[in-house]
Coordinates of C-alpha atoms in Angstrom, one line a residue:
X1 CA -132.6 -19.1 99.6
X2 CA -129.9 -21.6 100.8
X3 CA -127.2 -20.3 102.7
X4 CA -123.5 -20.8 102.0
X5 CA -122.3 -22.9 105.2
X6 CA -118.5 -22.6 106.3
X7 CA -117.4 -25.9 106.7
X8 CA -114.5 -27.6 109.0
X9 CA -113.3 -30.8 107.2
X10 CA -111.4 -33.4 109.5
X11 CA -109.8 -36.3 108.2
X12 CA -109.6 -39.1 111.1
X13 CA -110.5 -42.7 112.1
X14 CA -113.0 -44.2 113.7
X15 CA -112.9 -47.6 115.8
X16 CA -115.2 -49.8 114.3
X17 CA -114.2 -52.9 116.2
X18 CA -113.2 -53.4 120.3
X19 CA -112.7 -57.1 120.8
X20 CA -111.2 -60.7 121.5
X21 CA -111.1 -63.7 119.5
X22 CA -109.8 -66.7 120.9
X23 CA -109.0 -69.9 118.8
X24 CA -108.4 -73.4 119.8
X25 CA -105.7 -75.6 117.5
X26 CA -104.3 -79.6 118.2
X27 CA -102.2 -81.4 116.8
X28 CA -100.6 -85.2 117.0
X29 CA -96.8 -85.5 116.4
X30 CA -94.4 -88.0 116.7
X31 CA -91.1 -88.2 118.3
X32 CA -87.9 -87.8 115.5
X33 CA -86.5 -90.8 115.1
X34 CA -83.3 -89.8 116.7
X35 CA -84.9 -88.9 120.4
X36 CA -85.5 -91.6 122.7
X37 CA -88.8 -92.8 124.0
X38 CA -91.0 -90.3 126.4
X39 CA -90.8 -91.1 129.7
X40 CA -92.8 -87.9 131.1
X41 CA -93.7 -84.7 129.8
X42 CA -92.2 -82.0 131.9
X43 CA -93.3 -78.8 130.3
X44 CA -94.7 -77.4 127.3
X45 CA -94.6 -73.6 125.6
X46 CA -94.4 -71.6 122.4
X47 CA -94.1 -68.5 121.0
X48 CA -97.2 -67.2 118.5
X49 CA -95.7 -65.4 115.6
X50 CA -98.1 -63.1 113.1
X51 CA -97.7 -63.9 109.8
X52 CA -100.7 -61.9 108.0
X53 CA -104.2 -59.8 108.9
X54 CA -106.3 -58.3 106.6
X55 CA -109.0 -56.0 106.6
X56 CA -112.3 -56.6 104.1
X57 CA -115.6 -55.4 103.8
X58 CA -117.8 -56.0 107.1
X59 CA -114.5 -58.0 108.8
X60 CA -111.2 -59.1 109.9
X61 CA -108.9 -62.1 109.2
X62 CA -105.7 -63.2 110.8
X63 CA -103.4 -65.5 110.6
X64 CA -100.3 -67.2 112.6
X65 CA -98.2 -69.7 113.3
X66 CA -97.3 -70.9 116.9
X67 CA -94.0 -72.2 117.3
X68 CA -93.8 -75.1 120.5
X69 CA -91.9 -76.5 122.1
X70 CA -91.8 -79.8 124.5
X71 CA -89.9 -80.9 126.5
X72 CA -89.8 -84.4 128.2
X73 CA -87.7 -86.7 130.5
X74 CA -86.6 -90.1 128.5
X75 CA -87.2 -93.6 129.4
X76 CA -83.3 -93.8 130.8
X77 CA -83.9 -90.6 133.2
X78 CA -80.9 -88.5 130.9
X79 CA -81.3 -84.7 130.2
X80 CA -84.2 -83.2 129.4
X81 CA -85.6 -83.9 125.6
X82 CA -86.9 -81.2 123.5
X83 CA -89.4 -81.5 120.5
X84 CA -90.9 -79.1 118.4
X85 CA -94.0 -78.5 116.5
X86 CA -95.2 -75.7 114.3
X87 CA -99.3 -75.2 114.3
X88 CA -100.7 -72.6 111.8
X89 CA -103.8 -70.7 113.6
X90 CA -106.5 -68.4 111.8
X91 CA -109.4 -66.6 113.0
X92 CA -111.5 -63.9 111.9
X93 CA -114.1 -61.6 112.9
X94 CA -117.5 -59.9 111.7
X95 CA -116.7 -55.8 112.0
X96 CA -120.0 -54.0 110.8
X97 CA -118.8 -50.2 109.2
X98 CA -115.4 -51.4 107.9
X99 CA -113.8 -51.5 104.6
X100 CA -111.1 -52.3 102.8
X101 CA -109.4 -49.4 103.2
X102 CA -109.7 -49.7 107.0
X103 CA -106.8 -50.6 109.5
X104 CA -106.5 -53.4 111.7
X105 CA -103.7 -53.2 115.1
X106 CA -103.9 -57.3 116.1
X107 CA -101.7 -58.4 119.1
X108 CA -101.3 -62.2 119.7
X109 CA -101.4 -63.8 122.9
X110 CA -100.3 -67.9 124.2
X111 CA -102.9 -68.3 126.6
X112 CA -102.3 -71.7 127.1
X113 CA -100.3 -74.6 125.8
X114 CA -99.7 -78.0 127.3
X115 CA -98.8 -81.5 126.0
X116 CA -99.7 -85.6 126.7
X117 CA -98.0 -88.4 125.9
X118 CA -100.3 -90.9 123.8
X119 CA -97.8 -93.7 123.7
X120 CA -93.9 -93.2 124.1
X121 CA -93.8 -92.2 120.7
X122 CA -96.0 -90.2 119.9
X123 CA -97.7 -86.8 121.7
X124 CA -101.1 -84.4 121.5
X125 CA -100.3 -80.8 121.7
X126 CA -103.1 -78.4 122.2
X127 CA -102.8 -74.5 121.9
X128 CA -104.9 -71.6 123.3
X129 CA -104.6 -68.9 121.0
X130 CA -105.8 -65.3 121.3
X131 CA -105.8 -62.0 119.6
X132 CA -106.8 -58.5 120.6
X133 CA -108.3 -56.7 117.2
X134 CA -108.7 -53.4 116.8
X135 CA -110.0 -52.1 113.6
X136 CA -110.1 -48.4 112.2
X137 CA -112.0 -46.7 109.4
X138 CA -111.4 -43.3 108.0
X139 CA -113.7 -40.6 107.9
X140 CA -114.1 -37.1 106.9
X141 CA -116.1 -35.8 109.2
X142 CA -117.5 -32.3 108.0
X143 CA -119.0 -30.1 110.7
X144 CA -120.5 -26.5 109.9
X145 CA -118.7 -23.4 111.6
X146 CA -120.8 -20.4 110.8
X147 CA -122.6 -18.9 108.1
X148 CA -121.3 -16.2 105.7
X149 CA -124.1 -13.7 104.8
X150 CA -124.8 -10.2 104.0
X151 CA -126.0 -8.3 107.7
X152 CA -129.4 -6.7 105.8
X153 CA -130.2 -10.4 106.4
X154 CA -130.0 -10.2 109.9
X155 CA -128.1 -13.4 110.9
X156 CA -127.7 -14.3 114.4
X157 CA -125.0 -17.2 115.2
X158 CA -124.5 -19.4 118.1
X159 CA -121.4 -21.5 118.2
X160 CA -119.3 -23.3 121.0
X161 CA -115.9 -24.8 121.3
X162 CA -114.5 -28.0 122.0
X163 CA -111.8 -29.9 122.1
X164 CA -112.2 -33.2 120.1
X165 CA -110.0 -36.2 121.2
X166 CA -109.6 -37.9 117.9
X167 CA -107.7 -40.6 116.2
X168 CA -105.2 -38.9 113.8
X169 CA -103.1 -42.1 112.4
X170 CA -103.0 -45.7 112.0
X171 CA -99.3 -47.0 111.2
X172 CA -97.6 -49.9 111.2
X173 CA -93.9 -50.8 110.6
X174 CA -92.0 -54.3 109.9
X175 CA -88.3 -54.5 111.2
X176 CA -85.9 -57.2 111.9
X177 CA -82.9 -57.1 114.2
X178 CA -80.0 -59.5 115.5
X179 CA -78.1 -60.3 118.5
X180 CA -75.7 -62.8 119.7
X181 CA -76.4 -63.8 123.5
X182 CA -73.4 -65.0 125.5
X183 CA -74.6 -67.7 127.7
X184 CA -73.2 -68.7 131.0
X185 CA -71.4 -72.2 130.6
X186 CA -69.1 -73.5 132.9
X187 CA -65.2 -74.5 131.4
X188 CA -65.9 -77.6 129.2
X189 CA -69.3 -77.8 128.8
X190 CA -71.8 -77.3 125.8
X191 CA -74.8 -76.1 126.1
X192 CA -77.9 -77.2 124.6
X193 CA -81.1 -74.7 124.0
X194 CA -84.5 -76.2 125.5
X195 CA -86.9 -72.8 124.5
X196 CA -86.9 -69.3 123.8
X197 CA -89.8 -67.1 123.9
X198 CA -90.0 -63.2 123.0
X199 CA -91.9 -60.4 124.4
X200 CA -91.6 -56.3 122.9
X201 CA -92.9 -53.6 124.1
X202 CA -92.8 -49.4 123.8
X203 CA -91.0 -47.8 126.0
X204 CA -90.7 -44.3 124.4
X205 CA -92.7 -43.1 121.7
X206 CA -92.1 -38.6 120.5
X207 CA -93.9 -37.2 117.4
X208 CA -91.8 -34.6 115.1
X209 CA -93.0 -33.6 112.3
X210 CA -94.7 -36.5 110.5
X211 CA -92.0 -38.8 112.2
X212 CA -92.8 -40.9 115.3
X213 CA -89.6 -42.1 116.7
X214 CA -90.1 -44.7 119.2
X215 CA -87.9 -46.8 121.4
X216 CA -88.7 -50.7 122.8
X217 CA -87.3 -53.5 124.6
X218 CA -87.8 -56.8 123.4
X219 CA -86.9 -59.5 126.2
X220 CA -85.9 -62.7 125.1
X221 CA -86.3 -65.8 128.3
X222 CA -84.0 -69.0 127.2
X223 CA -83.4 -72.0 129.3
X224 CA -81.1 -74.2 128.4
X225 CA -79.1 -77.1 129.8
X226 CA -75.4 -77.8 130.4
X227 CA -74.2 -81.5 131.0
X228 CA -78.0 -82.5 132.5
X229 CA -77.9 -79.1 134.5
X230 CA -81.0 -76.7 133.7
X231 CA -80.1 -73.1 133.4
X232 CA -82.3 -69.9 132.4
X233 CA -81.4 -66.7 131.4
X234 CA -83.6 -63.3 130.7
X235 CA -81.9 -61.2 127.7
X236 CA -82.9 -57.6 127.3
X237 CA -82.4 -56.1 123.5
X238 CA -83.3 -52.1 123.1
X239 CA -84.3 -51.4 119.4
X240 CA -85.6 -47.6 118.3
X241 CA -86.9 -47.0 115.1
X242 CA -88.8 -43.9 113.3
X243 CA -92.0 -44.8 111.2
X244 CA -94.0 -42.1 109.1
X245 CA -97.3 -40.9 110.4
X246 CA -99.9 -38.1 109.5
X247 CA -98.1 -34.8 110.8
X248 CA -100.2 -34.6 114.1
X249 CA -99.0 -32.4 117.3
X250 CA -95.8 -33.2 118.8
X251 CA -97.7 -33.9 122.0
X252 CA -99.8 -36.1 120.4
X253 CA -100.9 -39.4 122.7
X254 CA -98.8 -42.8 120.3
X255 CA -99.9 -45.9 121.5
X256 CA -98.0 -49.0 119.7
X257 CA -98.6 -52.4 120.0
X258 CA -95.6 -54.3 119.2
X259 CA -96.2 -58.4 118.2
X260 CA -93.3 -61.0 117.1
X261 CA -94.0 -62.0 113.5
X262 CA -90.9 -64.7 113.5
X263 CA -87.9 -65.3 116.0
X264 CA -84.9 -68.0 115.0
X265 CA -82.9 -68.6 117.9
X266 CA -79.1 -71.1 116.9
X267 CA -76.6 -71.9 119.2
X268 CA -73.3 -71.5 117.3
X269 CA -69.7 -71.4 117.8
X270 CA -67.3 -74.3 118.7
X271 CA -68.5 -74.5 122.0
X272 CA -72.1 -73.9 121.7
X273 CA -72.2 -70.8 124.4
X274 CA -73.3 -68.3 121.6
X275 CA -76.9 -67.8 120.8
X276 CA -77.7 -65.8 117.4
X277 CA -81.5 -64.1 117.7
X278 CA -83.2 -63.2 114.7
X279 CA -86.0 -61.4 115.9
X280 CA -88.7 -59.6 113.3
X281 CA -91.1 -57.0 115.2
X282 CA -94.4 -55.2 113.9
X283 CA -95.1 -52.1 115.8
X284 CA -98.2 -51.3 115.1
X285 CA -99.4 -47.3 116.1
X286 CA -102.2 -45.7 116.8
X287 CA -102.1 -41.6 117.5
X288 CA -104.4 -39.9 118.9
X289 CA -104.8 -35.7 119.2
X290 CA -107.3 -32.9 120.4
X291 CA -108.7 -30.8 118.0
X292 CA -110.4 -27.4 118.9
X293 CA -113.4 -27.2 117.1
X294 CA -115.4 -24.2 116.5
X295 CA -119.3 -25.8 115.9
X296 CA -122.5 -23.9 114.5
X297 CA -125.4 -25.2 117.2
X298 CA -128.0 -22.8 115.9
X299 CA -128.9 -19.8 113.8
X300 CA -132.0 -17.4 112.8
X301 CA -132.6 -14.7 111.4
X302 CA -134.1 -11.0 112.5
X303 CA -134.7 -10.4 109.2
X304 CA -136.8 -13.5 107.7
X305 CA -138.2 -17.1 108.7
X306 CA -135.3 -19.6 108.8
X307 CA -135.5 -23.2 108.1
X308 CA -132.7 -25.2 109.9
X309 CA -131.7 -28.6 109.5
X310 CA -129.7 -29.8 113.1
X311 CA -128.1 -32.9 113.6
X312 CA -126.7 -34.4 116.4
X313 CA -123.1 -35.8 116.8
X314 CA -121.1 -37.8 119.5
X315 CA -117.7 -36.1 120.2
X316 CA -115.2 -37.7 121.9
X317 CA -112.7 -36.1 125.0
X318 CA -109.8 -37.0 126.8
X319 CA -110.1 -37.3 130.3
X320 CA -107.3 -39.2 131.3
X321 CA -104.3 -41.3 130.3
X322 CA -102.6 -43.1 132.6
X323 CA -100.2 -46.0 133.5
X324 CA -101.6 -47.6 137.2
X325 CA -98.5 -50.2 138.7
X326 CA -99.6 -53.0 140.9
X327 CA -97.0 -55.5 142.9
X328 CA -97.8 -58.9 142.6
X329 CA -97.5 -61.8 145.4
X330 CA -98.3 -65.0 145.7
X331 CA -97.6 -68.3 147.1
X332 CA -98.5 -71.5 144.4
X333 CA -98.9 -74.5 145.8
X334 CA -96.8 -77.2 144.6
X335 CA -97.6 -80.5 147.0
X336 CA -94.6 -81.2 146.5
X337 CA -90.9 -79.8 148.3
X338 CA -89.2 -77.5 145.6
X339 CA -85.6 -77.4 146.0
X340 CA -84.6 -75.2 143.0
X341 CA -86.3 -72.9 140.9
X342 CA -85.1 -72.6 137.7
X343 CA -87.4 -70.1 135.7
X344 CA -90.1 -68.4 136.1
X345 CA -92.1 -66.4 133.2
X346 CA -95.5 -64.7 133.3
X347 CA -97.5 -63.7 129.7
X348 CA -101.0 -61.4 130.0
X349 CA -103.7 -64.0 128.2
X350 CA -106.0 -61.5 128.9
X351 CA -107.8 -57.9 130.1
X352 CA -111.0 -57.3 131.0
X353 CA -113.1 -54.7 132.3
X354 CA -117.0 -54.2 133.5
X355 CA -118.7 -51.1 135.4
X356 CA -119.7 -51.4 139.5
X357 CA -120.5 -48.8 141.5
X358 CA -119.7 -46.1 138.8
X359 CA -116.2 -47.5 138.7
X360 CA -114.6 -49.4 136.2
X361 CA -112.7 -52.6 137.4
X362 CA -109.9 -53.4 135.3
X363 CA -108.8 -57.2 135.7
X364 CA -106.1 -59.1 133.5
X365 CA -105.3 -63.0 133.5
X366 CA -101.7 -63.6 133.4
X367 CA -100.6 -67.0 132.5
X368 CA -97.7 -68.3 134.9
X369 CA -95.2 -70.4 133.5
X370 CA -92.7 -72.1 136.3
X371 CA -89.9 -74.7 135.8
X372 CA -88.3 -75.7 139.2
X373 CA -86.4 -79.0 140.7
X374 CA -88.7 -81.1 143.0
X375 CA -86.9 -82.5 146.2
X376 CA -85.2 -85.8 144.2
X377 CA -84.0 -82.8 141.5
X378 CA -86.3 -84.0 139.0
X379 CA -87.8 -81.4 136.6
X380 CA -91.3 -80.1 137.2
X381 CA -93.1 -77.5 135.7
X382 CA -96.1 -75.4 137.3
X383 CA -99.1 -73.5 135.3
X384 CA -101.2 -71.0 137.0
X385 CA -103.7 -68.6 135.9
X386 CA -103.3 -65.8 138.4
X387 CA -105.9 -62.8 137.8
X388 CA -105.0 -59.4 138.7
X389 CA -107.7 -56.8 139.6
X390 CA -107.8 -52.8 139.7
X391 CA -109.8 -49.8 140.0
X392 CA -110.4 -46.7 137.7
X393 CA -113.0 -43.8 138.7
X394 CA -115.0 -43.3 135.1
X395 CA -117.0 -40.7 134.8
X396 CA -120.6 -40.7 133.1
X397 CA -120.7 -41.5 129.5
X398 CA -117.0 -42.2 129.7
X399 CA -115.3 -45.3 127.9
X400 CA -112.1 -46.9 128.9
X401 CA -109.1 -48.3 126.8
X402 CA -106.9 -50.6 129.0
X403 CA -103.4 -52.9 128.1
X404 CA -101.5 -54.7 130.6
X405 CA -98.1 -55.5 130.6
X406 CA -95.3 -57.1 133.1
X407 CA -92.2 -55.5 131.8
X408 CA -89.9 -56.4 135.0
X409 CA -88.4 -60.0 135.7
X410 CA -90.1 -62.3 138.0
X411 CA -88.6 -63.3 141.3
X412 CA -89.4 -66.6 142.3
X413 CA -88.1 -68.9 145.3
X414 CA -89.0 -72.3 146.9
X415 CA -90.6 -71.8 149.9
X416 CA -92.9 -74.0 152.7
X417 CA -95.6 -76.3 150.3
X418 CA -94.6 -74.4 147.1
X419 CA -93.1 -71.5 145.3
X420 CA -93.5 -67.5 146.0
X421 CA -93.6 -65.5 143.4
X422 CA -92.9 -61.7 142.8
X423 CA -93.7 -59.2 140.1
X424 CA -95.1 -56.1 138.8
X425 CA -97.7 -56.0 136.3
X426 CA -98.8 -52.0 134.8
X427 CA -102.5 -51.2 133.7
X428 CA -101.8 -48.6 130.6
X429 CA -105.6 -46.7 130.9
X430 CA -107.1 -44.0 128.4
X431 CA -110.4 -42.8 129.6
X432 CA -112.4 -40.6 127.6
X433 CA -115.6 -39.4 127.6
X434 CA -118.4 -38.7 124.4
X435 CA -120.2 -35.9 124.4
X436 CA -123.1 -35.5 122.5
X437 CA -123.0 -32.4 120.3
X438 CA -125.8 -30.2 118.3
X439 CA -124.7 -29.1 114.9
X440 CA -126.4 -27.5 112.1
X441 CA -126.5 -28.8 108.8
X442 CA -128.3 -27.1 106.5
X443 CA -130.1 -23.9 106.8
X444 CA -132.5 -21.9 103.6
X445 CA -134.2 -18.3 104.2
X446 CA -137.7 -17.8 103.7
X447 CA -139.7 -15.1 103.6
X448 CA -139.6 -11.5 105.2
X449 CA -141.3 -11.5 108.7
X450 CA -144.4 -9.4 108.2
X451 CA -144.8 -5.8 108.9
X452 CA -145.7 -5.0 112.2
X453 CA -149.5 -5.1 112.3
X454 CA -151.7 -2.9 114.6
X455 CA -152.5 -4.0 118.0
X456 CA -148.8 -6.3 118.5
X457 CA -147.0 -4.3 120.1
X458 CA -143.4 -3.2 119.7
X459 CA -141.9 -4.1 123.4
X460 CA -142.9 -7.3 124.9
X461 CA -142.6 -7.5 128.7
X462 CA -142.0 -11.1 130.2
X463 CA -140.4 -13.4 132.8
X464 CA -137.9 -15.8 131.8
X465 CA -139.4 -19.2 131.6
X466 CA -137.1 -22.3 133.7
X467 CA -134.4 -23.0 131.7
X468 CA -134.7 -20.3 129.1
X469 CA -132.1 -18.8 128.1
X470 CA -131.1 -15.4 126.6
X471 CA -130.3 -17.0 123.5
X472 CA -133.8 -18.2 123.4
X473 CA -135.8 -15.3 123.8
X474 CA -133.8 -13.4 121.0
X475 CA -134.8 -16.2 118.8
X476 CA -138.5 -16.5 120.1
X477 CA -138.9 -12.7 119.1
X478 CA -136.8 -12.6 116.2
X479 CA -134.5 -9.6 118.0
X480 CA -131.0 -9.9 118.9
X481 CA -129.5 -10.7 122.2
X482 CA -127.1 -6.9 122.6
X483 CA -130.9 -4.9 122.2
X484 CA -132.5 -7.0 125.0
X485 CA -129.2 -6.2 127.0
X486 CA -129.2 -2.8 126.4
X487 CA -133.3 -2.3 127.4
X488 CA -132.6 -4.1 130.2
X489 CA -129.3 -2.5 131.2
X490 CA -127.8 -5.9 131.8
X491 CA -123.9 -7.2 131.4
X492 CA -123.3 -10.8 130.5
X493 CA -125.6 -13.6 129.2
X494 CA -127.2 -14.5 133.0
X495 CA -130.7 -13.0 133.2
X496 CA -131.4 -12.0 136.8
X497 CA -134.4 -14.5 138.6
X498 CA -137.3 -12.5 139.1
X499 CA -137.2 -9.9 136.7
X500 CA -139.3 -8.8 134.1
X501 CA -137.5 -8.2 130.6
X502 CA -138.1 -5.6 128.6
X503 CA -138.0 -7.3 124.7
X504 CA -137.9 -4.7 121.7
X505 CA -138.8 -5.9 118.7
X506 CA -136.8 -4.9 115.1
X507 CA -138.7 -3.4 112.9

């Protein structure tokens, strides 16, 4: 006879895809016809902009467009010259267990750009493009809690809690805000823009209901020039917006991942000292709760034979989520004397992580992006890949999610054969841990255990074997755990070492 099994069903997704895909794009371009010739290229940046991902059977597909900019000193040694480019990017990625319906949370990164003159008229740019893809799939996932019976059967059930760390919703939401920057121009001059590059991030993030409200900054770097004299400036703009989720826990963990999908900067005004932002923003969000779970590991029956069916299942468990700050300092060498620095940005191009010594050790390459006045106040840019390294005590069978950000400004000065530089860069680190978990799936009754035949007798008297447990010998005898208790006149579950157990049988 089969036997009716109370089921838990859990509605949740499951990360089918981890990874990094980097793509390569170059492009030729000539100078507009109103710019003069290139003397020198001086620097070279861009800001990647997501225009489109989609999610099909067995992969992911992405697509952008990388907005540059270059800028180069003319044949006649004037202000700086600015050109730019748009290069579309795509890349995709195999993703075995996902479909269609599955979610995808991309986040784009610059990790390199630079520029070469071919002939004063004409230019190579080359982009390092990467994205960080995460892809989800949802499941039900339905796991047995007990068996309803009548007691002549004799059932005996063995369940266990735990607290399951699951993902609970994959969101996304598209919004668009404006500003007007107010830069800092001295009395009769104009400025002129030479780049702007976005970043956003989550500051605050608070589940109510089946609202996620969450707040961000997005910080907007501009250098521009006034009269042949190179300025910067760093623009902080606070947005907070609510986006509908799967009603979870209010103390739910909300991890968003926030990417520019297009940015319009315009100087306006009669003077030119007003900049009007356009800035469009995905946040993308991935919640995550605990679940206690009652599970059926194992049943028989006093009664009759049992056939069960047992499966095992990986379960996964918070163990820690934290944000780990390091400080940042470095001297770059220039070989040559810098007399100014006029800006200095850093991105993340990267984060890595490997296992030594039953640690994990987190590492992220941040791209370093300097412009700065050499010692005859020319213009001269610096490029460094600066790697960043950290430590995170994992325990066994535990898994680490890590993102790195540098939310603060960076300080940078000339100083003796180059420039110092200053900042802080945060590791954001969820460890958890899988647990593998026995569950019964099925279970039938067979027939009646026989009636006691003569010679077997009705108390069996018998050491504990190592690692048996009293949960076993019930089973083994086909009695229930309370009568071995009560022969023995024992309290709790621990058998004592040593003695000999008194097991009655049921008849």
């Amino acid at each position: 006879m089969e036997l009716n099994l109370e089921r838990e069903h859990i509605n949740s997704y499951d990360m089918v895809l981890d990874t990094s895909v980097y793509q390569e794009e170059t492009l030729e371009t000539i100078v507009p016809d109103a710019c003069p010739d290139i003397l020198r290229i001086v620097d070279a940046g861009g800001q990647v902009c997501l225009s489109g991902k989609n999610v099909y059977d067995g992969g992911v597909s992405v697509s952008g467009t990388i907005k540059a900019w270059i800028l180069y000193l003319p044949e006649d040694r004037r202000d700086l010259c600015r050109v730019e480019v748009k290069l579309p990017v795509t890349a995709q990625t195999e993703a075995l267990g996902l479909h269609s319906q599955g979610r995808c949370v991309v986040t784009p990164c610059l990790r390199g750009l630079d520029a070469r003159a071919l002939n004063p008229r004409k230019m190579l740019v080359r982009a390092d493009v990467g994205f960080a893809l995460q892809a989800f799939q949802p499941q039900e996932h339905a796991l047995c809690r007990g068996i309803s019976c009548q007691e002549s059967v004799g059932i005996q059930q063995r369940t266990a809690q735990h607290m399951a760390y699951m993902t609970a919703a994959v969101q996304e939401k598209e919004f668009t805000f404006y500003d007007e920057v107010r830069l800092s121009v001295g009395p009769g001059g104009r400025a002129e823009l030479l780049s702007a590059q976005a970043d956003a991030w989550c500051t605050e993030a608070k589940i109510i209901g089946s609202k996620l409200i969450f707040k961000g900054e997005a910080v907007l770097q501009i250098r521009y020039q006034v009269e042949g004299e190179l300025c910067s400036m760093r623009c902080p703009m606070a947005f907070s917006q609510i986006m509908e989720v799967a009603e979870t826990g209010e103390e739910a963990d909300c991890e968003l991942a926030m990417c520019v999908t297009d940015m319009e900067c315009a100087l306006a005004g009669e003077d030119d000292r007003t900049l009007n932002v356009t800035l469009e923003l995905l946040g993308q969000a991935v919640v995550r709760d605990q679940y206690p779970l009652t599970v059926l590991q194992d049943v028989y029956s006093t009664a009759c034979h049992m056939t069960v069916e047992q499966n095992t299942c990986s379960m996964h468990q918070m163990v820690e989520n934290t944000v780990r700050p390091q400080s940042v300092r470095e001297l770059l060498e220039t070989g040559t004397t810098v007399k100014n620095v006029i800006d200095a940005v850093v991105n993340v191009s990267q984060v890595r992580q490997g296992r030594e010594d039953g640690q994990m050790v987190l590492s992220a390459d941040l791209r370093l992006n300097i412009l700065y006045l050499d010692e005859q106040e020319l213009p001269q840019s610096l490029n460094r890949i600066l790697t960043v390294s950290g430590r995170l005590d994992l325990p066994p069978q535990g898994s680490c999610r890590c993102r790195c950000q540098c939310p603060g400004e960076v300080f940078a000065v000339p100083a003796a054969g180059g420039v110092e530089v200053r900042f802080n860069v945060e590791f954001y680190c969820l460890t958890t841990r899988q647990q593998a978990v026995s569950v019964v799936t099925g279970a039938k009754l067979g027939e009646p255990h026989g009636v006691q035949q003569g010679g077997q007798p009705s108390v069996v008297l018998r050491l504990a074997g190592p690692g048996e447990g009293l949960w076993d010998i019930a089973k083994a005898y086909s009695t229930t755990q309370e009568r071995i208790l009560q022969a023995n006149q024992l309290e709790g579950d621990t058998l004592p070492t040593g003695q000999m157990l008194l097991i009655p049988s049921i008849r």
